[in-house]
XYZ file of C-alpha atoms in Angstrom:
318
model
C 210.484 50.099 -136.571
C 207.039 49.850 -138.477
C 204.840 52.798 -138.282
C 201.841 50.343 -137.196
C 204.627 48.935 -134.626
C 204.899 52.578 -133.032
C 201.419 53.443 -133.353
C 200.436 50.219 -131.377
C 203.164 51.127 -128.561
C 201.696 54.479 -128.043
C 198.320 53.073 -127.933
C 199.046 50.527 -125.287
C 201.062 52.865 -123.120
C 198.086 55.289 -123.330
C 195.261 52.018 -122.532
C 197.089 49.816 -120.040
C 196.347 49.898 -116.379
C 198.896 50.729 -113.809
C 200.184 46.777 -113.773
C 200.809 46.482 -117.328
C 202.589 49.858 -117.388
C 205.315 48.087 -114.820
C 205.541 44.812 -117.178
C 208.124 43.614 -117.760
C 209.985 45.330 -115.011
C 209.219 42.688 -112.666
C 211.071 39.767 -113.151
C 212.479 37.611 -116.690
C 209.907 36.530 -119.265
C 209.338 32.870 -120.063
C 208.595 31.371 -123.150
C 207.331 27.601 -123.055
C 208.018 25.554 -126.362
C 206.081 22.721 -126.579
C 208.548 20.661 -128.619
C 212.310 19.461 -128.082
C 215.182 21.554 -128.679
C 216.517 21.988 -132.197
C 213.630 22.085 -134.515
C 212.179 25.143 -136.719
C 209.833 26.096 -133.777
C 212.397 26.091 -131.217
C 215.002 27.667 -133.421
C 212.747 30.574 -134.023
C 211.445 31.116 -130.415
C 215.530 30.859 -129.349
C 215.868 34.087 -131.861
C 213.049 35.529 -130.461
C 213.667 34.945 -127.220
C 217.399 36.476 -127.478
C 216.200 39.912 -129.416
C 213.753 40.318 -127.264
C 215.478 40.523 -124.416
C 217.457 43.705 -126.018
C 213.914 45.297 -127.176
C 212.307 44.889 -123.856
C 215.013 45.539 -121.457
C 214.245 42.321 -119.737
C 215.602 39.059 -119.987
C 213.602 36.434 -121.782
C 214.343 32.672 -121.572
C 213.040 29.492 -123.223
C 211.870 26.326 -121.695
C 211.520 23.125 -123.423
C 208.208 21.194 -122.687
C 208.039 18.527 -125.506
C 205.390 15.681 -125.480
C 202.052 14.396 -125.928
C 201.851 16.146 -129.326
C 202.860 19.877 -128.044
C 200.200 19.794 -125.323
C 202.086 19.293 -122.354
C 203.925 22.734 -123.222
C 200.089 23.889 -124.352
C 198.373 22.882 -121.504
C 201.702 24.084 -119.015
C 201.181 27.426 -120.902
C 196.972 27.713 -120.718
C 196.936 27.415 -116.791
C 200.104 29.981 -116.393
C 198.824 33.126 -114.377
C 198.276 35.783 -117.518
C 200.753 38.166 -116.649
C 202.663 38.582 -119.663
C 205.767 36.826 -118.015
C 204.847 33.410 -119.441
C 204.277 33.184 -122.984
C 204.161 29.934 -125.553
C 205.769 29.746 -128.883
C 202.610 28.426 -130.424
C 202.485 26.980 -134.179
C 199.658 25.542 -136.291
C 199.533 22.605 -134.104
C 197.052 24.442 -131.794
C 194.401 24.338 -134.361
C 194.936 20.889 -135.513
C 194.969 19.623 -131.763
C 191.545 20.841 -130.865
C 189.930 17.746 -132.967
C 193.047 15.697 -132.847
C 193.069 15.162 -129.384
C 189.290 16.023 -128.427
C 189.521 15.119 -125.013
C 192.070 17.638 -123.583
C 191.480 19.595 -120.537
C 191.996 22.923 -121.799
C 191.126 24.635 -125.223
C 193.996 24.875 -127.321
C 192.423 27.241 -129.758
C 190.212 29.588 -127.514
C 192.568 29.206 -124.205
C 195.172 31.485 -125.464
C 195.389 35.102 -126.587
C 196.863 35.393 -129.701
C 200.320 37.695 -129.696
C 202.151 37.697 -133.108
C 202.709 35.301 -136.099
C 206.237 35.629 -136.522
C 206.831 33.540 -139.822
C 204.745 31.393 -142.465
C 206.250 27.829 -142.528
C 205.322 26.440 -145.989
C 205.401 22.767 -145.904
C 207.619 20.839 -148.947
C 207.661 17.342 -150.513
C 211.385 16.493 -150.852
C 212.274 13.199 -152.959
C 215.968 12.205 -152.842
C 218.185 13.586 -155.578
C 218.447 10.449 -157.417
C 214.814 10.155 -157.516
C 213.465 9.156 -161.048
C 210.473 12.019 -159.959
C 210.751 15.509 -161.532
C 207.331 16.831 -160.624
C 204.282 16.092 -158.682
C 202.778 14.412 -161.897
C 206.172 11.927 -161.889
C 205.589 11.381 -158.061
C 201.758 10.920 -158.110
C 202.336 8.390 -161.412
C 204.779 6.374 -159.305
C 201.963 5.856 -156.691
C 199.752 4.534 -159.109
C 202.510 2.150 -160.103
C 203.114 0.178 -156.765
C 203.839 0.829 -153.207
C 205.176 4.730 -152.392
C 206.200 5.304 -148.884
C 205.849 8.956 -147.478
C 207.384 9.586 -143.922
C 205.720 12.611 -142.099
C 206.806 14.328 -138.831
C 203.880 12.482 -137.506
C 200.174 11.752 -137.484
C 197.954 14.944 -137.474
C 201.111 17.146 -138.250
C 200.385 19.679 -140.792
C 202.333 17.643 -143.471
C 199.927 14.616 -142.777
C 197.136 16.767 -143.479
C 198.117 18.154 -146.490
C 199.134 14.558 -147.842
C 195.608 13.538 -147.103
C 194.311 16.374 -148.870
C 196.420 15.504 -152.129
C 195.583 12.126 -151.581
C 191.943 12.668 -152.081
C 192.582 15.560 -154.693
C 194.665 13.061 -157.077
C 192.572 10.093 -156.227
C 196.176 8.081 -155.385
C 197.215 6.465 -151.932
C 200.485 5.988 -150.823
C 201.826 4.480 -147.603
C 201.986 6.957 -144.903
C 204.841 6.816 -142.493
C 204.852 8.708 -139.350
C 207.843 9.813 -137.481
C 207.977 11.471 -133.941
C 209.582 14.570 -135.238
C 210.764 14.974 -138.776
C 214.766 14.364 -138.109
C 214.303 10.762 -138.346
C 211.935 10.994 -141.595
C 215.007 12.939 -143.145
C 217.279 10.405 -141.965
C 215.441 7.393 -143.307
C 214.938 9.340 -147.030
C 218.729 9.865 -147.257
C 219.097 6.458 -146.703
C 216.695 4.929 -148.960
C 213.848 3.630 -147.084
C 211.275 6.093 -147.965
C 210.592 7.405 -151.516
C 209.786 10.893 -150.281
C 208.766 13.329 -147.192
C 206.411 15.960 -146.621
C 207.752 18.397 -144.000
C 208.063 22.098 -143.069
C 210.724 23.767 -145.202
C 213.166 24.767 -142.402
C 214.018 21.162 -141.817
C 215.292 20.180 -145.147
C 216.274 23.758 -146.921
C 220.062 22.653 -146.480
C 219.646 19.551 -147.801
C 217.633 20.738 -151.289
C 220.334 23.563 -151.453
C 223.084 20.940 -151.254
C 221.878 19.096 -153.640
C 221.327 15.942 -151.824
C 217.294 16.412 -151.988
C 214.796 17.429 -154.656
C 211.677 19.802 -154.116
C 209.243 19.044 -155.588
C 206.733 21.496 -154.466
C 205.922 23.851 -151.729
C 202.467 24.462 -150.196
C 202.480 28.360 -150.526
C 200.703 30.223 -152.862
C 203.722 31.582 -154.032
C 207.307 30.458 -154.429
C 209.595 30.853 -151.074
C 212.786 33.097 -151.274
C 214.568 30.089 -149.267
C 214.081 27.839 -152.082
C 212.766 29.899 -155.443
C 213.568 27.179 -157.653
C 210.900 24.705 -156.195
C 207.341 25.290 -157.950
C 204.302 25.966 -155.726
C 201.601 23.446 -155.446
C 199.634 25.310 -157.912
C 202.091 25.517 -160.496
C 202.617 21.705 -160.091
C 199.307 21.052 -161.174
C 197.139 20.971 -157.779
C 194.841 23.968 -156.987
C 192.873 24.259 -153.321
C 195.535 22.531 -151.246
C 197.643 25.261 -150.055
C 198.634 24.987 -146.345
C 201.191 26.613 -144.478
C 201.849 26.477 -140.863
C 203.507 29.304 -138.905
C 205.539 29.836 -135.756
C 204.759 32.456 -133.256
C 203.725 33.740 -129.621
C 200.494 33.120 -128.000
C 199.785 34.403 -124.299
C 197.626 32.792 -121.743
C 194.110 33.860 -122.092
C 192.950 36.966 -119.956
C 196.750 38.531 -120.446
C 196.106 42.388 -120.773
C 195.390 43.648 -124.197
C 198.025 46.558 -123.220
C 200.653 43.746 -122.840
C 199.877 42.019 -125.644
C 199.967 45.350 -127.931
C 203.523 45.982 -126.651
C 204.527 42.098 -127.150
C 203.618 42.293 -130.523
C 205.222 45.599 -131.431
C 208.633 44.227 -129.715
C 208.416 41.486 -131.860
C 207.901 43.646 -135.409
C 210.906 45.691 -134.279
C 212.627 41.901 -133.733
C 211.804 41.029 -137.123
C 212.597 43.921 -138.797
C 216.434 43.503 -137.913
C 218.635 42.340 -140.767
C 220.339 39.700 -138.993
C 216.796 38.155 -137.715
C 215.986 38.057 -141.488
C 218.930 36.674 -142.475
C 218.828 33.909 -140.027
C 215.189 33.099 -141.305
C 216.309 33.200 -144.870
C 218.736 30.659 -144.351
C 215.849 28.340 -143.063
C 213.620 29.119 -145.846
C 211.324 30.714 -143.496
C 209.624 34.218 -144.074
C 208.959 36.596 -141.444
C 205.046 38.122 -140.808
C 204.266 41.331 -139.396
C 200.460 41.090 -138.727
C 197.972 41.982 -135.613
C 197.071 39.957 -133.000
C 193.468 39.825 -134.407
C 194.883 38.576 -137.613
C 196.466 35.422 -135.885
C 193.283 34.997 -134.238
C 191.179 34.736 -137.031
C 194.061 32.409 -138.790
C 193.975 29.969 -135.544
C 190.051 29.651 -135.756
C 189.763 29.303 -139.531
C 192.495 26.548 -139.621
C 190.621 24.709 -136.506
C 187.728 24.458 -139.168
C 189.232 23.520 -141.732
C 191.559 20.739 -140.519
C 188.515 19.212 -138.221
C 187.038 18.278 -141.747
C 190.212 16.636 -143.165
C 190.979 14.839 -139.395
C 187.503 13.424 -139.268
C 187.360 12.219 -142.873
C 190.437 10.302 -142.977
C 190.091 9.386 -139.178
C 193.144 10.420 -138.178
C 194.576 9.562 -134.537
C 197.581 11.026 -132.739
C 200.690 9.011 -131.938
């Protein structure tokens, strides 16, 4: 266990009130996942749940509540009692949804208490292995010659917003084809009806490794361990457009700080397990061990950043 995690546990034990000291002895813990089962966000949540059960000595279960751009699950979690027994598998869409859905009955940014960012989730632009595009320069040149269709997991997804930034910077336009999730976009790319797909790296790592697709770039500042042969966006010739998503855990606003500190430390323990690191690496995802405060700063910074892109491009939800 990391020294920071040990200190966090010790501090939490001294500071938390009697209620928090009993947590989580009373009953099982529920993690609401606001997307359907099978994607990387769901996989990470289930991986955390399984190992948190051992670390915390209490059963941790996952409940999928998909729909409405993740807002069904988000709202359910925001209205849950802040007692540490209901958590939310959060992601970068918390920041995006504040502007994308301006009339929500809850605040996806300030309505939650950050707990831990578990993994970084770089975006990747992929083409079919038989595509003539070997680089971002090739891909952009193709968009200037004729129509190019690029699929994403949906309007307002991080992949969509990144694509808007790239098009503005490169002064090109491609046809954006939004899907309800990434699986259909991946299938259509393999079937030949799309020329590219922008998506989180975990959705296509196996396809790139198997040679069915080619990675044009990853959106992180450094190359990923999962696909080290794929250049970064900066290496591909474009700076200032990096966009890295995340999967992690948040709690309803008002959750006891001692409980949050204990959860953060427990997640740090889980991420340090070799079998967890191996599973994440297989998806191309990178574990992160940060404080709740660091996650809170990220959520607010991304909310400001993506609000500008959403308004400029006049992006509407599906």
